[in-house]
Amino acid sequence: MRKRHGSYGFDAPGALAGLLLGAIALLALAVISFLLDIPVAGIAFLFGGLYTLASAASYLYTTRRGKFRVWAEELQQLEGDERLLDLGCGRGAVLLMAAERLEHGRATGIDLWRSKDQSGNRDSTTRANAEAEGVSDRVELVTGDMRDLPFGDGAFDVIVSSLAIHNIPDAEGRAQAVCEAHRVLRPGGLMVLADFQHTPAYEDTLRSLGVVDVRRRDAGWRFWYGGPWFSTGIVEARKRL
């Protein structure tokens, strides 16, 4: 995987800040406990602080490097001439990696550009990243809701999404997003959805639509947001011909 030239921010920056602040607070309590000659409490706080700090390190690795490595492997399936859609593309971490492989294709990203989901999440940032990565001529950005995609049936050969569908707060809305993705995917097209919540439900929705070629798997430690309890799952499917 080549070095990235764009600026991709941090996923859910509030969660990362919470882990770092929690680690600092626990380590401070450990120091105070030892100074007050309360070793049992000091050891407990020290363990908790180091554990939380390790979780923060895992989170930081995933958001800055690990997820890129996982997606680089997933995108090796592209042949180079596909029409690809990234649902909730954010600052373009996956979208632009895909565009690099689409020498004769095109990559479209759709998002509502909410900064609470990713720091600095703006379409202008994604456009700047596309320029930095040298793929702006292959990329189109659309402002829109993944529950109501502004594209025709079968418009895309590949649909991808990374940590986006879970941001829809209700199960009905998430199912609608998966249904819309299925609608705009051509028969025989590939869908790859990565998320740390609700992937069994995504699989169930696809099967209810008649998709039989569906696989759900764990993305591995490089896609942990703090530890294995916050792992990322991947749902891969091909639409029936």
Coordinates of N, CA and C in Angstrom, one line a residue:
M1 N 0.8 -1.2 0.0 CA 0.0 0.0 0.0 C 0.9 1.2 0.0
R2 N 0.7 2.1 -1.0 CA 1.5 3.3 -1.1 C 1.1 4.4 0.0
K3 N 2.0 5.3 0.2 CA 1.8 6.3 1.2 C 0.6 7.2 0.8
R4 N -0.2 7.6 1.7 CA -1.4 8.4 1.4 C -0.9 9.9 1.5
H5 N -1.5 10.7 0.6 CA -1.1 12.1 0.5 C -2.2 13.0 1.0
G6 N -3.4 12.5 1.2 CA -4.5 13.3 1.6 C -4.5 13.4 3.2
S7 N -5.5 14.2 3.7 CA -5.7 14.4 5.1 C -7.1 13.7 5.4
Y8 N -7.0 12.7 6.3 CA -8.2 11.8 6.5 C -8.8 11.9 7.9
G9 N -8.2 12.7 8.7 CA -8.9 13.0 10.0 C -8.9 11.7 10.9
F10 N -9.9 11.8 11.8 CA -10.1 10.7 12.8 C -11.5 10.3 12.8
D11 N -11.8 9.0 12.9 CA -13.1 8.5 13.0 C -13.7 8.7 14.4
A12 N -14.9 9.2 14.5 CA -15.6 9.5 15.7 C -14.6 10.1 16.7
P13 N -14.1 11.3 16.5 CA -13.0 11.9 17.3 C -13.4 12.0 18.8
G14 N -14.7 12.2 19.1 CA -15.1 12.2 20.5 C -14.8 11.0 21.2
A15 N -15.0 9.8 20.6 CA -14.7 8.5 21.3 C -13.2 8.4 21.5
L16 N -12.3 8.8 20.6 CA -10.9 8.8 20.8 C -10.5 9.7 21.9
A17 N -11.0 10.9 21.9 CA -10.7 11.9 23.0 C -11.2 11.3 24.4
G18 N -12.3 10.6 24.4 CA -12.8 10.1 25.7 C -11.8 9.0 26.2
L19 N -11.3 8.2 25.3 CA -10.3 7.2 25.7 C -9.0 7.8 26.3
L20 N -8.5 8.8 25.6 CA -7.3 9.5 26.0 C -7.5 10.2 27.4
L21 N -8.6 10.9 27.5 CA -8.9 11.6 28.8 C -9.1 10.6 29.9
G22 N -9.8 9.5 29.6 CA -10.0 8.5 30.6 C -8.7 7.9 31.1
A23 N -7.8 7.6 30.1 CA -6.4 7.1 30.5 C -5.7 8.1 31.4
I24 N -5.7 9.3 31.0 CA -5.0 10.4 31.8 C -5.6 10.4 33.2
A25 N -6.9 10.4 33.3 CA -7.6 10.5 34.6 C -7.2 9.3 35.5
L26 N -7.2 8.1 35.0 CA -6.9 6.9 35.7 C -5.5 6.9 36.2
L27 N -4.6 7.3 35.3 CA -3.2 7.4 35.7 C -2.9 8.4 36.7
A28 N -3.6 9.5 36.7 CA -3.5 10.6 37.7 C -4.0 10.1 39.0
L29 N -5.1 9.3 39.0 CA -5.6 8.7 40.3 C -4.6 7.7 40.8
A30 N -3.9 7.0 39.9 CA -2.9 6.0 40.4 C -1.8 6.7 41.1
V31 N -1.3 7.8 40.6 CA -0.2 8.6 41.2 C -0.7 9.1 42.6
I32 N -1.9 9.7 42.6 CA -2.4 10.2 43.9 C -2.6 9.1 44.9
S33 N -3.0 7.9 44.5 CA -3.2 6.8 45.4 C -1.8 6.4 46.0
F34 N -0.8 6.3 45.2 CA 0.5 5.9 45.7 C 1.1 7.0 46.6
L35 N 0.8 8.2 46.3 CA 1.3 9.3 47.2 C 0.6 9.3 48.5
L36 N -0.7 8.8 48.5 CA -1.4 8.7 49.8 C -1.2 7.4 50.5
D37 N -0.3 6.6 49.9 CA 0.0 5.3 50.5 C -1.2 4.4 50.5
I38 N -1.9 4.3 49.4 CA -3.0 3.4 49.2 C -2.6 2.5 48.0
P39 N -1.7 1.6 48.2 CA -1.1 0.8 47.0 C -2.2 0.0 46.3
V40 N -3.1 -0.6 46.9 CA -4.1 -1.4 46.2 C -4.9 -0.6 45.2
A41 N -5.4 0.6 45.7 CA -6.1 1.5 44.8 C -5.1 2.0 43.7
G42 N -3.9 2.2 44.0 CA -2.9 2.7 43.0 C -2.7 1.7 41.9
I43 N -2.6 0.4 42.3 CA -2.3 -0.6 41.3 C -3.6 -0.8 40.4
A44 N -4.7 -0.7 41.0 CA -6.0 -0.9 40.3 C -6.1 0.3 39.2
F45 N -5.9 1.5 39.7 CA -5.9 2.7 38.8 C -4.9 2.6 37.7
L46 N -3.7 2.1 38.1 CA -2.6 2.0 37.1 C -2.9 1.0 36.0
F47 N -3.5 -0.1 36.4 CA -3.9 -1.2 35.5 C -4.9 -0.6 34.5
G48 N -5.9 0.1 35.2 CA -7.0 0.6 34.4 C -6.5 1.7 33.4
G49 N -5.6 2.5 33.9 CA -5.1 3.6 33.0 C -4.3 3.0 31.8
L50 N -3.4 2.0 32.1 CA -2.6 1.4 31.0 C -3.5 0.7 30.0
Y51 N -4.5 0.0 30.6 CA -5.5 -0.7 29.7 C -6.2 0.3 28.8
T52 N -6.7 1.4 29.3 CA -7.4 2.4 28.5 C -6.5 3.0 27.5
L53 N -5.2 3.3 27.9 CA -4.2 3.8 27.0 C -4.0 2.9 25.9
A54 N -3.9 1.6 26.2 CA -3.7 0.6 25.1 C -4.9 0.6 24.1
S55 N -6.1 0.8 24.7 CA -7.3 0.8 23.8 C -7.2 2.1 22.9
A56 N -6.8 3.2 23.5 CA -6.6 4.4 22.7 C -5.6 4.2 21.6
A57 N -4.5 3.5 21.9 CA -3.5 3.3 20.9 C -4.1 2.4 19.7
S58 N -4.9 1.4 20.1 CA -5.5 0.5 19.1 C -6.5 1.4 18.2
Y59 N -7.2 2.2 18.8 CA -8.2 3.1 18.1 C -7.4 4.0 17.2
L60 N -6.4 4.6 17.6 CA -5.6 5.5 16.8 C -4.9 4.8 15.6
Y61 N -4.4 3.6 15.9 CA -3.8 2.8 14.8 C -4.9 2.5 13.7
T62 N -6.0 2.1 14.1 CA -7.1 1.7 13.2 C -7.5 2.9 12.3
T63 N -7.7 4.0 12.9 CA -8.2 5.2 12.2 C -7.2 5.8 11.3
R64 N -5.9 5.6 11.6 CA -4.8 6.3 10.9 C -4.1 5.4 9.9
R65 N -4.1 4.1 10.2 CA -3.4 3.1 9.3 C -4.1 1.8 9.1
G66 N -4.6 1.2 10.1 CA -5.1 -0.2 10.0 C -6.2 -0.3 9.0
K67 N -7.2 0.6 9.0 CA -8.4 0.4 8.1 C -7.9 0.6 6.7
F68 N -6.9 1.4 6.4 CA -6.4 1.6 5.1 C -5.8 0.2 4.6
R69 N -5.1 -0.4 5.4 CA -4.5 -1.7 5.0 C -5.5 -2.8 4.7
V70 N -6.6 -2.8 5.5 CA -7.7 -3.8 5.3 C -8.4 -3.5 4.0
W71 N -8.7 -2.2 3.8 CA -9.4 -1.8 2.5 C -8.5 -2.0 1.3
A72 N -7.2 -1.8 1.4 CA -6.3 -2.0 0.3 C -6.4 -3.5 -0.2
E73 N -6.6 -4.4 0.7 CA -6.7 -5.8 0.4 C -8.1 -6.1 -0.2
E74 N -9.1 -5.5 0.3 CA -10.5 -5.7 -0.2 C -10.6 -5.1 -1.6
L75 N -10.0 -4.0 -1.9 CA -10.1 -3.4 -3.2 C -9.3 -4.0 -4.3
Q76 N -8.5 -5.0 -3.9 CA -7.8 -5.8 -5.0 C -8.7 -6.5 -5.9
Q77 N -10.0 -6.6 -5.5 CA -11.0 -7.3 -6.3 C -11.3 -6.5 -7.6
L78 N -11.1 -5.2 -7.5 CA -11.4 -4.3 -8.6 C -10.6 -4.6 -9.9
E79 N -11.2 -4.5 -11.0 CA -10.5 -4.8 -12.3 C -10.0 -3.5 -13.0
G80 N -10.6 -2.4 -12.6 CA -10.1 -1.1 -13.1 C -11.0 -0.3 -14.0
D81 N -12.2 -0.9 -14.4 CA -13.1 -0.2 -15.3 C -14.5 -0.1 -14.7
E82 N -14.6 -0.3 -13.4 CA -15.9 -0.3 -12.7 C -16.4 1.1 -12.4
R83 N -17.8 1.1 -12.3 CA -18.4 2.3 -11.7 C -18.7 2.0 -10.3
L84 N -18.0 2.7 -9.4 CA -18.1 2.4 -7.9 C -18.8 3.5 -7.1
L85 N -19.5 3.1 -6.1 CA -20.2 4.0 -5.2 C -19.8 3.7 -3.8
D86 N -19.3 4.8 -3.1 CA -19.0 4.7 -1.7 C -20.1 5.4 -0.9
L87 N -20.8 4.6 -0.1 CA -21.8 5.1 0.8 C -21.2 5.7 2.1
G88 N -21.5 7.0 2.3 CA -20.9 7.7 3.5 C -19.4 7.8 3.3
C89 N -19.0 8.4 2.2 CA -17.5 8.4 1.9 C -16.7 9.2 2.8
G90 N -17.2 10.2 3.5 CA -16.4 11.0 4.4 C -15.3 11.8 3.6
R91 N -14.1 11.8 4.2 CA -13.0 12.5 3.6 C -12.3 11.7 2.5
G92 N -12.9 10.5 2.2 CA -12.4 9.8 1.0 C -11.4 8.7 1.2
A93 N -11.3 8.2 2.4 CA -10.3 7.2 2.7 C -10.4 6.0 1.8
V94 N -11.6 5.5 1.7 CA -11.9 4.3 0.8 C -12.1 4.7 -0.6
L95 N -12.9 5.8 -0.8 CA -13.2 6.3 -2.1 C -12.0 6.5 -3.0
L96 N -11.0 7.2 -2.4 CA -9.9 7.6 -3.2 C -8.9 6.4 -3.4
M97 N -8.8 5.5 -2.5 CA -8.1 4.3 -2.7 C -8.7 3.5 -3.9
A98 N -10.0 3.4 -3.9 CA -10.6 2.7 -5.0 C -10.4 3.5 -6.3
A99 N -10.5 4.8 -6.3 CA -10.3 5.6 -7.6 C -8.9 5.3 -8.2
E100 N -7.9 5.1 -7.3 CA -6.5 4.8 -7.8 C -6.5 3.6 -8.7
R101 N -7.4 2.6 -8.4 CA -7.4 1.4 -9.1 C -8.3 1.4 -10.3
L102 N -9.1 2.5 -10.4 CA -10.1 2.6 -11.5 C -9.5 3.4 -12.6
E103 N -8.5 2.9 -13.3 CA -7.9 3.7 -14.4 C -8.8 4.0 -15.5
H104 N -9.8 3.1 -15.7 CA -10.8 3.2 -16.8 C -12.2 3.3 -16.2
G105 N -12.3 3.5 -15.0 CA -13.6 3.6 -14.3 C -13.9 4.9 -13.6
R106 N -14.8 4.9 -12.7 CA -15.2 6.1 -12.0 C -15.7 5.8 -10.6
A107 N -15.3 6.7 -9.7 CA -15.7 6.5 -8.3 C -16.6 7.6 -7.8
T108 N -17.8 7.3 -7.3 CA -18.7 8.3 -6.8 C -18.8 8.1 -5.3
G109 N -18.8 9.2 -4.5 CA -19.0 9.2 -3.1 C -20.2 10.0 -2.7
I110 N -21.0 9.5 -1.8 CA -22.1 10.2 -1.3 C -22.0 10.4 0.2
D111 N -22.4 11.5 0.7 CA -22.3 11.8 2.2 C -23.2 12.9 2.5
L112 N -23.5 13.0 3.8 CA -24.2 14.2 4.4 C -23.2 15.1 5.1
W113 N -21.9 14.7 5.1 CA -20.8 15.6 5.6 C -21.0 16.1 7.0
R114 N -21.2 15.1 7.9 CA -21.4 15.5 9.4 C -20.1 15.3 10.1
S115 N -19.6 16.3 10.8 CA -18.2 16.2 11.4 C -18.3 15.4 12.7
K116 N -19.4 15.1 13.3 CA -19.4 14.3 14.5 C -19.1 12.9 14.2
D117 N -19.2 12.5 12.9 CA -18.9 11.1 12.5 C -17.4 11.0 12.1
Q118 N -16.9 12.1 11.6 CA -15.5 12.1 11.3 C -15.0 13.5 11.3
S119 N -13.8 13.8 11.9 CA -13.3 15.1 12.1 C -13.1 15.8 10.7
G120 N -13.5 17.1 10.6 CA -13.3 17.8 9.4 C -14.0 17.3 8.2
N121 N -15.2 16.6 8.4 CA -15.9 16.0 7.3 C -16.6 17.0 6.5
R122 N -16.0 17.4 5.3 CA -16.6 18.4 4.4 C -16.3 17.9 3.0
D123 N -17.2 18.2 2.0 CA -16.9 17.8 0.7 C -15.7 18.5 0.1
S124 N -15.4 19.8 0.6 CA -14.3 20.5 0.1 C -13.0 19.8 0.5
T125 N -13.0 19.2 1.7 CA -11.8 18.4 2.2 C -11.6 17.2 1.3
T126 N -12.7 16.5 1.0 CA -12.6 15.3 0.1 C -12.1 15.7 -1.3
R127 N -12.6 16.8 -1.8 CA -12.1 17.3 -3.1 C -10.6 17.6 -3.1
A128 N -10.2 18.2 -2.0 CA -8.7 18.5 -1.8 C -7.9 17.2 -1.7
N129 N -8.5 16.2 -1.0 CA -7.8 14.9 -0.9 C -7.7 14.2 -2.3
A130 N -8.7 14.3 -3.1 CA -8.7 13.7 -4.4 C -7.6 14.4 -5.3
E131 N -7.5 15.7 -5.1 CA -6.4 16.4 -5.8 C -5.0 15.9 -5.3
A132 N -4.9 15.8 -4.0 CA -3.6 15.3 -3.4 C -3.2 13.9 -3.9
E133 N -4.2 13.1 -4.0 CA -4.0 11.7 -4.4 C -3.9 11.5 -5.9
G134 N -4.2 12.6 -6.7 CA -4.0 12.6 -8.1 C -5.1 11.8 -8.8
V135 N -6.4 11.8 -8.2 CA -7.5 11.0 -8.8 C -8.7 11.9 -9.0
S136 N -8.6 13.2 -9.0 CA -9.8 14.0 -9.0 C -10.6 13.9 -10.3
D137 N -9.9 13.5 -11.4 CA -10.6 13.3 -12.7 C -11.4 12.1 -12.7
R138 N -11.3 11.2 -11.7 CA -12.1 9.9 -11.7 C -13.1 9.9 -10.6
V139 N -13.3 11.1 -9.9 CA -14.1 11.1 -8.6 C -15.2 12.1 -8.8
E140 N -16.4 11.7 -8.3 CA -17.6 12.6 -8.3 C -18.1 12.5 -6.8
L141 N -18.4 13.7 -6.3 CA -19.0 13.8 -4.9 C -20.4 14.2 -5.0
V142 N -21.3 13.6 -4.2 CA -22.7 13.9 -4.2 C -23.1 14.1 -2.7
T143 N -23.9 15.2 -2.5 CA -24.5 15.3 -1.2 C -25.9 14.7 -1.1
G144 N -26.0 13.7 -0.3 CA -27.3 13.0 -0.2 C -27.3 12.0 0.9
D145 N -28.5 11.4 1.0 CA -28.8 10.4 2.1 C -28.8 9.0 1.5
M146 N -28.1 8.1 2.1 CA -28.0 6.8 1.6 C -29.3 6.0 1.7
R147 N -30.2 6.5 2.4 CA -31.6 5.9 2.5 C -32.4 6.2 1.3
D148 N -32.0 7.2 0.5 CA -32.7 7.6 -0.7 C -31.7 8.1 -1.8
L149 N -31.1 7.1 -2.4 CA -30.0 7.4 -3.3 C -30.5 8.0 -4.6
P150 N -29.8 9.1 -5.0 CA -30.3 9.8 -6.3 C -29.7 9.2 -7.5
F151 N -29.8 7.9 -7.7 CA -29.2 7.2 -8.8 C -30.2 6.2 -9.3
G152 N -30.1 5.8 -10.6 CA -31.0 4.9 -11.2 C -30.7 3.4 -10.8
D153 N -31.6 2.6 -11.1 CA -31.4 1.1 -10.8 C -30.2 0.6 -11.6
G154 N -29.4 -0.2 -10.9 CA -28.2 -0.8 -11.6 C -27.2 0.1 -12.1
A155 N -27.0 1.3 -11.5 CA -26.1 2.3 -12.0 C -24.7 2.0 -11.7
F156 N -24.4 1.1 -10.7 CA -23.0 0.9 -10.3 C -22.6 -0.6 -10.4
D157 N -21.4 -0.8 -10.6 CA -20.8 -2.2 -10.6 C -20.4 -2.7 -9.3
V158 N -20.0 -1.7 -8.4 CA -19.5 -2.0 -7.1 C -20.0 -1.0 -6.1
I159 N -20.5 -1.5 -4.9 CA -20.9 -0.6 -3.8 C -20.0 -0.9 -2.6
V160 N -19.4 0.1 -2.0 CA -18.6 -0.1 -0.8 C -19.1 0.9 0.3
S161 N -18.8 0.6 1.5 CA -19.2 1.5 2.6 C -18.3 1.1 3.8
S162 N -17.8 2.1 4.5 CA -16.9 1.8 5.6 C -17.4 2.7 6.8
L163 N -17.9 2.0 7.8 CA -18.3 2.6 9.1 C -19.2 3.8 8.9
A164 N -20.2 3.6 8.0 CA -21.2 4.7 7.7 C -22.6 4.3 8.0
I165 N -23.0 3.1 7.7 CA -24.5 2.8 7.8 C -24.9 2.8 9.2
H166 N -24.0 2.5 10.2 CA -24.4 2.4 11.6 C -24.8 3.8 12.1
N167 N -24.4 4.9 11.4 CA -24.7 6.2 11.8 C -26.2 6.6 11.6
I168 N -26.9 5.8 10.9 CA -28.4 5.9 10.8 C -29.0 5.4 12.1
P169 N -29.7 6.1 12.8 CA -30.1 5.8 14.2 C -31.1 4.6 14.3
D170 N -31.9 4.3 13.3 CA -33.0 3.3 13.5 C -32.7 2.2 12.5
A171 N -33.2 1.0 13.0 CA -33.0 -0.2 12.2 C -33.7 -0.2 10.8
E172 N -34.9 0.4 10.8 CA -35.6 0.6 9.6 C -34.8 1.4 8.5
G173 N -34.2 2.5 9.0 CA -33.4 3.3 8.2 C -32.2 2.6 7.6
R174 N -31.5 1.8 8.5 CA -30.3 1.1 8.1 C -30.7 0.0 7.0
A175 N -31.8 -0.6 7.2 CA -32.3 -1.6 6.3 C -32.6 -0.9 4.9
Q176 N -33.2 0.3 5.0 CA -33.5 1.0 3.8 C -32.3 1.4 3.0
A177 N -31.2 1.7 3.8 CA -29.9 2.1 3.1 C -29.3 0.8 2.4
V178 N -29.4 -0.3 3.0 CA -28.9 -1.5 2.3 C -29.8 -1.9 1.1
C179 N -31.1 -1.7 1.2 CA -32.0 -1.9 0.1 C -31.7 -1.0 -1.0
E180 N -31.4 0.3 -0.7 CA -31.1 1.2 -1.8 C -29.7 0.9 -2.4
A181 N -28.8 0.4 -1.6 CA -27.5 0.0 -2.2 C -27.7 -1.2 -3.2
H182 N -28.6 -2.1 -2.8 CA -28.9 -3.3 -3.6 C -29.6 -2.8 -4.9
R183 N -30.5 -1.8 -4.8 CA -31.2 -1.3 -6.0 C -30.3 -0.7 -7.0
V184 N -29.3 0.1 -6.6 CA -28.4 0.8 -7.6 C -27.3 -0.1 -8.0
L185 N -27.1 -1.3 -7.5 CA -26.1 -2.2 -7.9 C -26.6 -3.0 -9.1
R186 N -25.7 -3.1 -10.1 CA -26.2 -3.9 -11.3 C -26.2 -5.4 -10.9
P187 N -27.0 -6.2 -11.7 CA -27.0 -7.6 -11.5 C -25.6 -8.2 -11.6
G188 N -25.1 -9.0 -10.7 CA -23.8 -9.6 -10.7 C -22.8 -8.7 -10.1
G189 N -23.2 -7.5 -9.6 CA -22.3 -6.5 -9.0 C -21.9 -6.9 -7.6
L190 N -20.8 -6.3 -7.2 CA -20.2 -6.6 -5.9 C -20.5 -5.5 -4.8
M191 N -20.8 -6.0 -3.6 CA -21.1 -5.1 -2.5 C -20.2 -5.5 -1.3
V192 N -19.5 -4.5 -0.7 CA -18.6 -4.7 0.4 C -19.0 -3.7 1.5
L193 N -19.5 -4.1 2.6 CA -19.9 -3.2 3.7 C -19.1 -3.5 4.9
A194 N -18.4 -2.6 5.4 CA -17.6 -2.7 6.7 C -18.2 -1.9 7.8
D195 N -18.5 -2.5 8.9 CA -19.1 -1.7 10.0 C -18.8 -2.4 11.3
F196 N -18.8 -1.7 12.4 CA -18.6 -2.3 13.7 C -19.9 -2.6 14.5
Q197 N -21.0 -2.3 13.8 CA -22.3 -2.6 14.4 C -23.2 -3.1 13.3
H198 N -24.2 -4.0 13.6 CA -25.3 -4.3 12.8 C -25.0 -5.1 11.5
T199 N -23.8 -5.6 11.3 CA -23.5 -6.4 10.1 C -24.4 -7.7 10.0
P200 N -24.8 -8.3 11.1 CA -25.7 -9.5 10.9 C -27.0 -9.0 10.3
A201 N -27.5 -7.8 10.7 CA -28.7 -7.3 10.1 C -28.6 -6.9 8.6
Y202 N -27.4 -6.4 8.3 CA -27.2 -6.1 6.8 C -27.3 -7.4 6.0
E203 N -26.6 -8.4 6.6 CA -26.7 -9.7 5.9 C -28.1 -10.2 5.7
D204 N -28.9 -10.1 6.8 CA -30.3 -10.6 6.8 C -31.1 -9.8 5.8
T205 N -30.9 -8.5 5.7 CA -31.6 -7.6 4.7 C -31.3 -8.1 3.3
L206 N -30.0 -8.3 3.0 CA -29.6 -8.8 1.7 C -30.2 -10.1 1.3
R207 N -30.2 -11.0 2.3 CA -30.8 -12.3 2.0 C -32.3 -12.2 1.8
S208 N -33.0 -11.3 2.5 CA -34.4 -11.1 2.3 C -34.7 -10.5 0.9
L209 N -33.7 -9.9 0.3 CA -33.8 -9.3 -1.1 C -33.5 -10.4 -2.2
G210 N -33.2 -11.6 -1.7 CA -32.9 -12.7 -2.6 C -31.5 -12.9 -3.0
V211 N -30.6 -12.2 -2.3 CA -29.2 -12.3 -2.5 C -28.7 -13.6 -1.8
V212 N -28.1 -14.5 -2.5 CA -27.7 -15.8 -1.9 C -26.2 -15.9 -1.7
D213 N -25.5 -15.1 -2.5 CA -24.0 -15.1 -2.5 C -23.6 -14.0 -1.5
V214 N -23.7 -14.3 -0.2 CA -23.4 -13.4 0.9 C -22.5 -14.0 1.9
R215 N -21.4 -13.3 2.3 CA -20.5 -13.8 3.3 C -20.2 -12.7 4.3
R216 N -20.2 -13.0 5.6 CA -19.9 -12.1 6.7 C -18.7 -12.6 7.4
R217 N -17.7 -11.7 7.7 CA -16.5 -12.1 8.3 C -15.9 -11.0 9.2
D218 N -15.0 -11.3 10.1 CA -14.3 -10.4 10.9 C -13.2 -9.8 10.1
A219 N -13.0 -8.4 10.2 CA -11.9 -7.8 9.5 C -10.6 -7.9 10.2
G220 N -10.5 -8.4 11.4 CA -9.3 -8.6 12.1 C -8.8 -7.4 12.9
W221 N -7.7 -7.7 13.6 CA -7.2 -6.7 14.6 C -6.8 -5.3 14.1
R222 N -6.5 -5.2 12.8 CA -6.2 -3.9 12.2 C -7.4 -3.0 12.1
F223 N -8.6 -3.6 12.3 CA -9.8 -2.8 12.3 C -10.5 -2.8 13.6
W224 N -9.8 -2.9 14.7 CA -10.3 -2.8 16.0 C -10.3 -1.3 16.5
Y225 N -11.4 -0.9 17.0 CA -11.5 0.5 17.6 C -11.4 0.4 19.1
G226 N -10.2 0.0 19.6 CA -9.9 -0.1 21.0 C -9.6 -1.5 21.5
G227 N -10.1 -2.5 20.8 CA -10.0 -3.9 21.2 C -10.9 -4.8 20.5
P228 N -10.9 -6.1 20.7 CA -11.7 -7.0 20.0 C -13.2 -6.9 20.3
W229 N -13.5 -6.2 21.4 CA -14.9 -6.0 21.8 C -15.5 -4.9 20.8
F230 N -14.7 -4.1 20.1 CA -15.1 -3.1 19.1 C -14.5 -3.4 17.8
S231 N -14.7 -4.7 17.3 CA -14.1 -5.1 16.1 C -15.1 -4.7 14.9
T232 N -14.5 -4.8 13.7 CA -15.3 -4.4 12.5 C -15.6 -5.7 11.8
G233 N -16.8 -5.8 11.3 CA -17.3 -6.9 10.5 C -17.4 -6.5 9.0
I234 N -17.2 -7.4 8.1 CA -17.4 -7.1 6.7 C -18.4 -8.0 6.1
V235 N -19.4 -7.4 5.4 CA -20.4 -8.2 4.6 C -20.1 -8.0 3.2
E236 N -19.8 -9.1 2.5 CA -19.5 -9.1 1.1 C -20.6 -9.9 0.3
A237 N -21.1 -9.3 -0.7 CA -22.2 -10.0 -1.4 C -22.2 -9.7 -2.9
R238 N -22.7 -10.5 -3.7 CA -22.9 -10.3 -5.2 C -24.4 -10.4 -5.5
K239 N -24.9 -9.4 -6.2 CA -26.3 -9.4 -6.6 C -26.5 -10.4 -7.6
R240 N -27.7 -11.0 -7.5 CA -28.0 -12.1 -8.4 C -28.2 -11.6 -9.9
L241 N -27.7 -12.4 -10.8 CA -27.9 -12.0 -12.2 C -29.3 -12.1 -12.7

